[in-house]
């Protein structure tokens, strides 16, 4: 019974095992599953998966060290993810052994049986499938159709139709016959070869335009080759419908080809872990649960090149119920994947906590932060149009390597949380909205800690609510204008004397001394909560 650690994790999923540290990557062999007593690891042998039963967290550190010293491939411990500096993680790195976390609700007996089943299956089938992809080809075809504004078919290198977008009527005879026969008709394929179309798409990463041939019943098309390195895997065809294709169709098609390449390559025998498992690793990295050095190689990312994380979210509205929102989020993943692959070949995309994240791990070349922000705005605009729902993007700071990805993701989340109430802002970086972010987060702290609020400020806000007054609004505008009553009056559309009266009245109602800088500072902060 021999499997790799990657296959084991992929088959069991992160609901059973969570990767924390993997000093030797995920290609290490796992041959047996053994129960390891926390006080005695003598039963552990080389290439074993040791299940440390009876100790949690740092109490299991001695067992991790002992198992690693005896050559274990991995050690599984029931412990929550607390970051890579946790003593348990340090013990795993010192022992040069992979550390796996087991969720509290998982029974050891269940994990033991399932893990042994995976090893048994690996022994029977050396060609174990690399795992299911995050989305099927039909879903991708529909997404590409939305982005390009055309009708899609995805074919393999033998011209067999693998997937196509749904449409009411077939746009021409070529598409109709291809879908019905699951393969391009030979008479049309011969013409495409004669026109040099296949020669061009096989030669490299380029979009080829095939002009309409009305006399043959063929509408205008775009086609791009799908490649994995130098290997040609197939093609994506976009046939024009009733309307012209989108302006961004060619660029989007290049991105789509890179996404589809992972799907088609997965259908061939390969030792690599599957797309779904890569997504799980990326999600673990961004959440801070996994050691960046352990997963960098599996993600195909350089550990020290500049990297940044972008977050995308669909606005939640009363018009969209929970099931619709989940469908929109799933479609957003596809849309972002296509655009991200077109922007950077090395882009990685995953979903986490209801949002879609893009890790750009190798930011070389010109543009830097400005190029990333422009890209975020373009994607948010395009995705919002395609989904017919507002989509917003938050951009974290560029860090020195993927070890900075968790912090960059947290910054992207802070931006998204802040701009969510402002639908006019499609995308922003933390540097652009730092003041707004800090104000919003400070306001959140005040909401969570009512004891630090000034009751005089609360009384002023309640007075306005009770009598329908404008004291709070006027005071805030007055402060915005740095005490200039005329400027505040112009912003409010009232007479300057009205502003002066309301400011005096606000002081009387609240009992605050608005001339005191300290009282004024805290009062303004608290009033901006209301």
Coordinates of C-alpha atoms in Angstrom, one line a residue:
X1 CA 0.0 0.0 0.0
X2 CA 1.8 3.1 -1.3
X3 CA 0.4 6.6 -1.9
X4 CA 1.8 10.1 -1.7
X5 CA 0.9 12.5 1.1
X6 CA -0.7 14.7 -1.6
X7 CA -3.0 11.9 -2.8
X8 CA -4.0 11.1 0.8
X9 CA -4.9 14.7 1.6
X10 CA -6.7 15.1 -1.8
X11 CA -8.8 12.0 -1.3
X12 CA -9.8 12.7 2.3
X13 CA -10.3 16.4 2.0
X14 CA -9.7 19.2 4.5
X15 CA -12.8 18.1 6.4
X16 CA -10.7 15.2 7.6
X17 CA -7.1 16.3 7.4
X18 CA -5.7 19.8 7.2
X19 CA -2.1 20.4 6.0
X20 CA -0.1 22.6 8.4
X21 CA 3.6 21.9 7.6
X22 CA 5.2 19.8 4.9
X23 CA 9.0 20.1 4.9
X24 CA 9.5 17.7 2.0
X25 CA 6.5 18.6 0.0
X26 CA 3.5 16.4 -0.8
X27 CA 5.2 13.7 -2.9
X28 CA 6.5 11.8 0.1
X29 CA 5.3 8.2 0.3
X30 CA 2.9 7.0 2.9
X31 CA 2.8 3.3 3.3
X32 CA 1.0 2.5 6.6
X33 CA -1.3 4.1 9.1
X34 CA -0.4 3.6 12.8
X35 CA -1.8 4.7 16.1
X36 CA 0.9 6.6 18.0
X37 CA 0.8 6.8 21.8
X38 CA 1.9 10.3 22.9
X39 CA 4.3 8.8 25.4
X40 CA 5.7 6.1 23.1
X41 CA 6.4 6.3 19.4
X42 CA 8.3 3.1 19.1
X43 CA 5.7 1.6 16.8
X44 CA 6.2 4.3 14.2
X45 CA 8.3 3.3 11.2
X46 CA 9.6 5.0 8.1
X47 CA 6.9 6.4 5.7
X48 CA 4.1 5.9 8.3
X49 CA 1.2 8.2 8.9
X50 CA 1.2 8.4 12.7
X51 CA -2.1 9.3 14.4
X52 CA -1.3 10.8 17.8
X53 CA -4.3 9.7 19.9
X54 CA -4.6 11.1 23.4
X55 CA -2.8 14.4 23.2
X56 CA -3.8 17.8 21.7
X57 CA -2.0 20.9 20.8
X58 CA 1.5 21.5 22.2
X59 CA 1.0 18.4 24.5
X60 CA 1.6 16.3 21.3
X61 CA 4.9 18.0 20.4
X62 CA 7.1 15.3 22.0
X63 CA 5.2 12.6 19.9
X64 CA 5.7 14.7 16.8
X65 CA 9.4 15.0 17.4
X66 CA 9.7 11.3 18.1
X67 CA 7.7 10.2 15.1
X68 CA 9.7 12.5 12.9
X69 CA 13.0 11.1 14.2
X70 CA 11.8 7.6 13.3
X71 CA 11.1 8.6 9.7
X72 CA 7.4 9.0 9.7
X73 CA 6.0 10.6 6.6
X74 CA 3.4 12.6 8.5
X75 CA 1.9 13.0 12.0
X76 CA -1.8 13.8 12.5
X77 CA -2.8 15.7 15.7
X78 CA -6.1 17.2 16.9
X79 CA -5.2 20.8 17.1
X80 CA -6.6 24.1 15.8
X81 CA -4.5 26.2 13.4
X82 CA -2.8 28.9 15.4
X83 CA -0.2 30.0 12.9
X84 CA 3.2 28.7 11.8
X85 CA 4.9 29.9 14.9
X86 CA 2.9 27.6 17.1
X87 CA 5.2 25.2 19.2
X88 CA 3.6 22.2 17.5
X89 CA 4.5 23.5 14.1
X90 CA 8.0 24.3 15.2
X91 CA 8.3 20.7 16.5
X92 CA 7.3 19.4 13.1
X93 CA 9.8 21.5 11.3
X94 CA 12.5 20.5 13.7
X95 CA 11.7 16.8 13.2
X96 CA 11.4 17.4 9.4
X97 CA 8.0 15.7 9.3
X98 CA 4.7 16.8 7.8
X99 CA 2.1 18.0 10.4
X100 CA -1.6 17.4 9.7
X101 CA -4.4 18.8 11.8
X102 CA -7.5 16.7 12.5
X103 CA -10.8 18.6 13.2
X104 CA -12.2 18.0 16.6
X105 CA -15.4 16.4 15.4
X106 CA -13.5 13.7 13.4
X107 CA -13.3 10.3 15.1
X108 CA -9.9 8.7 15.1
X109 CA -11.4 5.3 14.2
X110 CA -13.1 6.8 11.2
X111 CA -9.9 8.5 10.0
X112 CA -7.9 5.3 10.5
X113 CA -10.3 3.3 8.3
X114 CA -10.6 6.0 5.6
X115 CA -6.8 6.6 5.4
X116 CA -6.2 2.9 5.1
X117 CA -8.8 2.7 2.3
X118 CA -7.0 5.4 0.4
X119 CA -3.7 3.5 0.7
X120 CA -5.3 0.3 -0.4
X121 CA -6.8 2.0 -3.4
X122 CA -3.5 3.5 -4.3
X123 CA -1.9 0.1 -4.3
X124 CA -4.6 -1.2 -6.6
X125 CA -4.5 1.7 -9.0
X126 CA -1.2 3.4 -9.6
X127 CA -3.0 5.8 -12.0
X128 CA -5.2 7.4 -9.3
X129 CA -7.1 10.4 -10.7
X130 CA -5.7 13.7 -9.6
X131 CA -9.0 14.8 -8.3
X132 CA -12.1 16.6 -9.4
X133 CA -11.7 20.2 -10.6
X134 CA -13.4 23.1 -9.0
X135 CA -15.7 23.4 -11.9
X136 CA -16.6 21.3 -15.0
X137 CA -15.9 22.1 -18.6
X138 CA -19.6 22.9 -19.3
X139 CA -19.6 25.5 -16.5
X140 CA -16.5 27.0 -17.9
X141 CA -17.9 27.1 -21.4
X142 CA -20.9 29.0 -20.1
X143 CA -18.7 31.4 -18.3
X144 CA -16.5 32.0 -21.4
X145 CA -19.7 32.6 -23.4
X146 CA -20.8 35.3 -20.9
X147 CA -17.4 37.0 -20.9
X148 CA -16.9 37.0 -24.7
X149 CA -20.5 37.4 -25.8
X150 CA -20.4 34.5 -28.2
X151 CA -21.2 30.8 -28.4
X152 CA -18.6 28.4 -27.0
X153 CA -17.4 24.9 -27.8
X154 CA -14.3 23.3 -26.2
X155 CA -12.6 20.6 -28.2
X156 CA -9.7 18.2 -27.5
X157 CA -6.7 17.8 -29.8
X158 CA -8.7 15.2 -31.8
X159 CA -11.5 17.7 -32.5
X160 CA -13.9 15.9 -30.2
X161 CA -16.4 18.3 -28.6
X162 CA -15.9 18.1 -24.8
X163 CA -18.3 20.9 -23.7
X164 CA -20.3 23.8 -25.1
X165 CA -22.3 26.7 -23.9
X166 CA -26.1 26.5 -24.0
X167 CA -28.0 28.5 -26.4
X168 CA -31.6 28.6 -27.8
X169 CA -30.7 28.1 -31.5
X170 CA -27.5 26.9 -33.0
X171 CA -25.7 29.8 -34.7
X172 CA -24.6 27.9 -37.8
X173 CA -24.3 24.5 -39.4
X174 CA -20.8 23.9 -38.2
X175 CA -21.8 24.3 -34.6
X176 CA -24.9 22.3 -35.0
X177 CA -23.2 19.3 -36.6
X178 CA -20.3 19.5 -34.2
X179 CA -22.5 19.3 -31.1
X180 CA -24.8 16.6 -32.6
X181 CA -21.9 14.5 -33.7
X182 CA -19.6 15.4 -30.7
X183 CA -16.9 16.0 -33.3
X184 CA -16.3 18.6 -36.0
X185 CA -17.6 17.5 -39.4
X186 CA -14.7 16.4 -41.6
X187 CA -15.6 18.6 -44.5
X188 CA -15.4 21.7 -42.3
X189 CA -12.3 20.5 -40.6
X190 CA -10.6 20.1 -44.0
X191 CA -11.5 23.7 -44.8
X192 CA -10.1 25.0 -41.5
X193 CA -6.9 23.1 -42.1
X194 CA -6.8 24.5 -45.7
X195 CA -7.1 28.0 -44.3
X196 CA -4.2 27.4 -41.9
X197 CA -6.3 27.8 -38.7
X198 CA -5.1 24.7 -36.9
X199 CA -1.5 25.4 -37.9
X200 CA -1.7 28.8 -36.2
X201 CA -3.5 27.7 -33.0
X202 CA -1.1 24.8 -32.6
X203 CA 2.0 27.1 -32.9
X204 CA 1.5 29.0 -29.7
X205 CA -0.7 31.1 -27.4
X206 CA -2.6 33.3 -29.8
X207 CA -6.2 34.1 -30.8
X208 CA -7.1 33.4 -34.4
X209 CA -10.0 35.1 -36.2
X210 CA -11.9 33.1 -38.7
X211 CA -13.9 35.3 -41.0
X212 CA -17.5 34.5 -41.8
X213 CA -18.2 32.5 -44.9
X214 CA -21.9 33.1 -45.6
X215 CA -21.8 30.9 -48.7
X216 CA -20.8 28.0 -46.5
X217 CA -23.2 28.8 -43.7
X218 CA -20.3 29.7 -41.3
X219 CA -20.4 32.7 -39.0
X220 CA -17.4 34.6 -37.7
X221 CA -15.4 32.8 -35.1
X222 CA -12.5 33.3 -32.7
X223 CA -10.4 30.3 -31.8
X224 CA -7.5 29.8 -29.4
X225 CA -5.3 26.8 -28.8
X226 CA -5.1 25.2 -25.3
X227 CA -1.6 24.4 -24.4
X228 CA 0.3 22.8 -21.5
X229 CA 3.9 23.8 -22.1
X230 CA 4.6 22.8 -25.7
X231 CA 1.8 20.2 -25.7
X232 CA -1.3 21.2 -27.7
X233 CA -4.3 19.9 -25.8
X234 CA -7.3 21.3 -27.8
X235 CA -9.1 24.4 -28.8
X236 CA -11.8 26.9 -27.6
X237 CA -14.1 28.2 -30.3
X238 CA -16.2 31.3 -30.0
X239 CA -18.9 31.7 -32.6
X240 CA -20.6 35.1 -33.1
X241 CA -24.2 35.3 -32.2
X242 CA -26.8 37.9 -33.0
X243 CA -24.6 40.7 -31.5
X244 CA -20.9 41.5 -31.9
X245 CA -18.5 39.9 -29.5
X246 CA -17.4 41.8 -26.5
X247 CA -14.4 44.2 -26.8
X248 CA -12.5 42.1 -24.3
X249 CA -13.3 38.8 -26.1
X250 CA -9.8 38.1 -27.3
X251 CA -8.0 38.9 -24.0
X252 CA -10.6 36.9 -22.1
X253 CA -10.2 34.0 -24.5
X254 CA -6.5 33.8 -23.7
X255 CA -7.3 33.6 -20.0
X256 CA -9.9 31.0 -20.6
X257 CA -7.4 28.9 -22.5
X258 CA -5.1 28.9 -19.5
X259 CA -7.9 27.8 -17.2
X260 CA -9.1 25.1 -19.5
X261 CA -5.5 23.8 -20.0
X262 CA -5.5 22.7 -16.3
X263 CA -8.8 20.9 -16.9
X264 CA -7.6 19.1 -20.1
X265 CA -4.2 18.3 -18.6
X266 CA -6.0 16.7 -15.6
X267 CA -7.7 14.3 -17.9
X268 CA -4.3 12.7 -18.8
X269 CA -2.3 10.5 -16.5
X270 CA -0.2 12.9 -14.3
X271 CA 1.5 12.7 -10.9
X272 CA 0.4 16.2 -10.0
X273 CA -2.3 16.9 -7.4
X274 CA -5.6 18.1 -8.9
X275 CA -7.0 21.5 -9.3
X276 CA -9.4 21.1 -6.3
X277 CA -6.6 20.1 -4.0
X278 CA -4.5 23.1 -5.2
X279 CA -7.4 25.3 -4.3
X280 CA -7.5 23.8 -0.9
X281 CA -3.8 24.5 -0.4
X282 CA -4.2 28.1 -1.6
X283 CA -7.2 28.5 0.8
X284 CA -5.0 27.1 3.6
X285 CA -2.2 29.5 2.7
X286 CA -4.5 32.6 2.6
X287 CA -6.2 31.7 5.9
X288 CA -2.7 31.4 7.6
X289 CA -3.4 27.7 8.4
X290 CA -0.6 26.4 6.2
X291 CA 3.1 27.1 6.2
X292 CA 4.0 29.0 3.0
X293 CA 7.3 27.2 2.5
X294 CA 5.5 23.9 2.6
X295 CA 3.0 24.7 -0.1
X296 CA 4.9 27.1 -2.4
X297 CA 6.2 24.3 -4.6
X298 CA 2.8 22.6 -4.9
X299 CA 1.3 25.9 -5.9
X300 CA 4.0 26.5 -8.5
X301 CA 4.9 29.8 -6.8
X302 CA 8.2 31.3 -6.0
X303 CA 8.7 31.8 -2.3
X304 CA 10.5 35.2 -2.4
X305 CA 9.1 37.0 -5.5
X306 CA 6.8 39.9 -4.9
X307 CA 3.2 38.8 -4.3
X308 CA -0.2 40.3 -3.7
X309 CA -3.8 39.1 -2.9
X310 CA -7.0 40.5 -4.4
X311 CA -10.4 39.8 -3.0
X312 CA -13.7 39.9 -4.9
X313 CA -17.2 39.8 -3.5
X314 CA -20.7 40.0 -4.9
X315 CA -22.9 42.5 -3.1
X316 CA -25.6 41.0 -0.9
X317 CA -29.0 42.6 -1.6
X318 CA -32.6 41.9 -0.5
X319 CA -33.4 41.0 -4.0
X320 CA -31.1 38.0 -4.0
X321 CA -31.8 35.0 -1.7
X322 CA -29.1 32.7 -0.3
X323 CA -29.3 30.1 -3.0
X324 CA -29.0 32.7 -5.7
X325 CA -26.1 34.3 -3.9
X326 CA -24.3 31.0 -3.9
X327 CA -24.8 30.5 -7.6
X328 CA -23.5 34.1 -8.2
X329 CA -20.4 33.4 -6.1
X330 CA -19.7 30.2 -8.0
X331 CA -20.0 32.0 -11.3
X332 CA -17.8 34.8 -9.9
X333 CA -15.0 32.2 -9.4
X334 CA -15.2 31.2 -13.0
X335 CA -15.2 34.8 -14.2
X336 CA -12.3 35.9 -12.0
X337 CA -10.3 32.7 -13.0
X338 CA -10.6 33.6 -16.7
X339 CA -9.6 37.2 -16.2
X340 CA -6.8 36.4 -13.8
X341 CA -5.2 33.8 -16.1
X342 CA -5.2 36.4 -18.9
X343 CA -3.6 39.0 -16.6
X344 CA -0.8 36.7 -15.3
X345 CA -0.2 33.1 -16.2
X346 CA 0.9 32.4 -12.6
X347 CA -2.3 33.7 -11.1
X348 CA -4.0 31.4 -8.5
X349 CA -7.7 31.6 -7.7
X350 CA -9.7 30.1 -4.8
X351 CA -12.9 30.7 -2.9
X352 CA -12.9 31.3 0.9
X353 CA -15.6 32.4 3.3
X354 CA -17.9 33.6 0.5
X355 CA -15.3 35.6 -1.4
X356 CA -13.1 34.9 -4.4
X357 CA -9.3 35.5 -4.0
X358 CA -6.6 35.9 -6.5
X359 CA -3.0 35.4 -5.5
X360 CA -0.5 37.0 -7.9
X361 CA 2.7 35.3 -6.7
X362 CA 5.3 36.6 -9.2
X363 CA 4.8 40.3 -9.8
X364 CA 7.6 41.0 -12.2
X365 CA 7.7 43.7 -14.9
X366 CA 6.3 47.2 -14.9
X367 CA 3.2 48.6 -13.4
X368 CA 3.4 47.1 -9.9
X369 CA 0.6 48.3 -7.6
X370 CA -1.0 50.5 -10.2
X371 CA -1.3 47.7 -12.7
X372 CA -2.8 45.4 -10.1
X373 CA -5.4 48.0 -9.1
X374 CA -6.3 48.7 -12.7
X375 CA -6.7 44.9 -13.2
X376 CA -9.0 44.7 -10.1
X377 CA -11.2 47.5 -11.4
X378 CA -11.4 45.9 -14.8
X379 CA -12.5 42.6 -13.4
X380 CA -15.0 44.1 -11.0
X381 CA -16.5 46.1 -13.8
X382 CA -16.7 43.1 -16.2
X383 CA -17.9 40.7 -13.6
X384 CA -20.6 43.1 -12.3
X385 CA -21.8 43.5 -15.9
X386 CA -21.8 39.8 -16.6
X387 CA -23.5 38.8 -13.3
X388 CA -25.9 41.8 -13.4
X389 CA -24.9 42.4 -9.8
X390 CA -22.5 44.8 -8.1
X391 CA -19.0 43.2 -7.7
X392 CA -16.3 44.9 -5.6
X393 CA -12.6 44.3 -5.3
X394 CA -10.2 44.9 -2.5
X395 CA -6.4 44.9 -3.1
X396 CA -3.9 44.0 -0.4
X397 CA -0.3 45.3 -0.2
X398 CA 2.4 43.8 -2.3
X399 CA 4.6 41.6 0.0
X400 CA 8.1 40.2 -0.5
X401 CA 6.9 36.7 -1.1
X402 CA 4.0 34.3 -0.7
X403 CA 4.7 34.2 3.1
X404 CA 3.1 37.7 3.1
X405 CA -0.1 36.4 1.3
X406 CA -2.2 35.9 4.5
X407 CA -1.6 39.5 5.6
X408 CA -2.3 40.7 2.1
X409 CA -5.5 38.8 2.1
X410 CA -6.5 40.3 5.5
X411 CA -5.9 43.8 4.0
X412 CA -8.0 43.0 1.0
X413 CA -10.8 41.9 3.4
X414 CA -10.5 45.1 5.3
X415 CA -10.9 47.1 2.1
X416 CA -13.9 45.0 1.0
X417 CA -15.6 45.4 4.4
X418 CA -15.2 49.1 4.3
X419 CA -16.3 49.8 0.7
X420 CA -19.2 47.4 0.9
X421 CA -21.6 50.3 1.8
X422 CA -20.3 52.4 -1.1
X423 CA -21.4 50.6 -4.3
X424 CA -19.9 53.4 -6.4
X425 CA -16.4 52.2 -5.4
X426 CA -15.7 49.1 -7.6
X427 CA -12.1 48.5 -6.4
X428 CA -9.7 50.1 -4.0
X429 CA -6.3 49.3 -2.3
X430 CA -5.6 49.8 1.3
X431 CA -3.4 52.8 0.6
X432 CA -6.3 54.5 -1.1
X433 CA -8.9 54.0 1.6
X434 CA -6.7 53.6 4.7
X435 CA -8.4 56.4 6.6
X436 CA -11.9 55.1 5.8
X437 CA -10.7 51.6 6.8
X438 CA -9.3 52.7 10.1
X439 CA -12.4 54.8 10.9
X440 CA -14.7 51.9 10.2
X441 CA -12.7 49.5 12.3
X442 CA -12.5 52.0 15.2
X443 CA -16.2 52.5 14.9
X444 CA -16.7 48.7 15.0
X445 CA -14.6 48.6 18.2
X446 CA -16.8 51.3 19.8
X447 CA -19.9 49.3 18.9
X448 CA -18.6 46.2 20.5
X449 CA -17.6 48.2 23.7
X450 CA -20.5 50.4 24.7
X451 CA -18.8 51.2 28.0
X452 CA -16.3 53.5 26.2
X453 CA -19.0 55.7 24.6
X454 CA -19.6 59.1 25.9
X455 CA -23.3 59.3 27.1
X456 CA -23.4 63.0 26.2
X457 CA -22.8 62.2 22.6
X458 CA -25.4 59.4 22.8
X459 CA -27.9 62.0 24.2
X460 CA -27.3 64.3 21.3
X461 CA -28.0 61.6 18.7
X462 CA -31.1 60.5 20.6
X463 CA -32.4 64.1 20.7
X464 CA -32.2 64.3 16.9
X465 CA -34.0 60.9 16.6
X466 CA -36.7 62.0 18.9
X467 CA -37.4 65.4 17.4
X468 CA -36.3 64.8 13.8
X469 CA -33.5 67.3 14.2
X470 CA -30.3 68.1 12.2
X471 CA -28.0 68.9 15.1
X472 CA -25.6 65.9 14.5
X473 CA -25.5 66.4 10.7
X474 CA -24.8 70.1 11.2
X475 CA -22.1 69.6 13.7
X476 CA -20.3 67.1 11.5
X477 CA -20.5 69.4 8.5
X478 CA -19.2 72.2 10.7
X479 CA -16.2 70.1 11.7
X480 CA -15.7 68.9 8.1
X481 CA -15.4 72.6 7.2
X482 CA -12.8 73.2 10.0
X483 CA -15.2 75.5 11.8
X484 CA -16.1 77.6 8.8
X485 CA -19.8 78.3 9.2
X486 CA -20.2 79.7 5.7
X487 CA -18.7 76.6 4.1
X488 CA -20.8 74.3 6.2
X489 CA -23.9 76.3 5.4
X490 CA -23.3 76.0 1.7
X491 CA -22.9 72.2 2.0
X492 CA -26.1 72.0 4.0
X493 CA -28.0 74.5 1.9
X494 CA -28.9 76.8 4.9
X495 CA -27.9 80.2 6.2
X496 CA -24.6 80.5 8.2
X497 CA -26.5 81.8 11.2
X498 CA -28.5 78.5 11.2
X499 CA -25.3 76.6 11.4
X500 CA -24.0 78.7 14.3
X501 CA -27.4 78.3 16.1
X502 CA -27.4 74.5 15.7
X503 CA -23.8 74.2 16.9
X504 CA -24.6 76.2 20.1
X505 CA -27.8 74.1 20.5
X506 CA -25.9 70.9 20.2
X507 CA -23.6 71.9 23.0
X508 CA -26.6 72.8 25.2
X509 CA -28.4 69.5 24.5
X510 CA -25.4 67.3 25.1
X511 CA -23.5 69.3 27.7
X512 CA -20.3 68.9 25.7
X513 CA -17.7 71.6 25.5
X514 CA -17.2 71.6 21.7
X515 CA -14.3 74.1 22.1
X516 CA -12.3 71.4 24.0
X517 CA -10.1 69.6 21.4
X518 CA -10.3 66.3 23.3
X519 CA -14.1 66.3 23.7
X520 CA -14.5 67.4 20.1
X521 CA -12.2 64.6 18.9
X522 CA -14.0 61.8 20.7
X523 CA -17.5 63.3 20.0
X524 CA -16.8 63.4 16.2
X525 CA -15.5 59.8 16.3
X526 CA -18.6 58.6 18.1
X527 CA -21.0 60.6 16.0
X528 CA -19.7 59.0 12.9
X529 CA -21.1 55.7 14.2
X530 CA -24.7 57.0 13.9

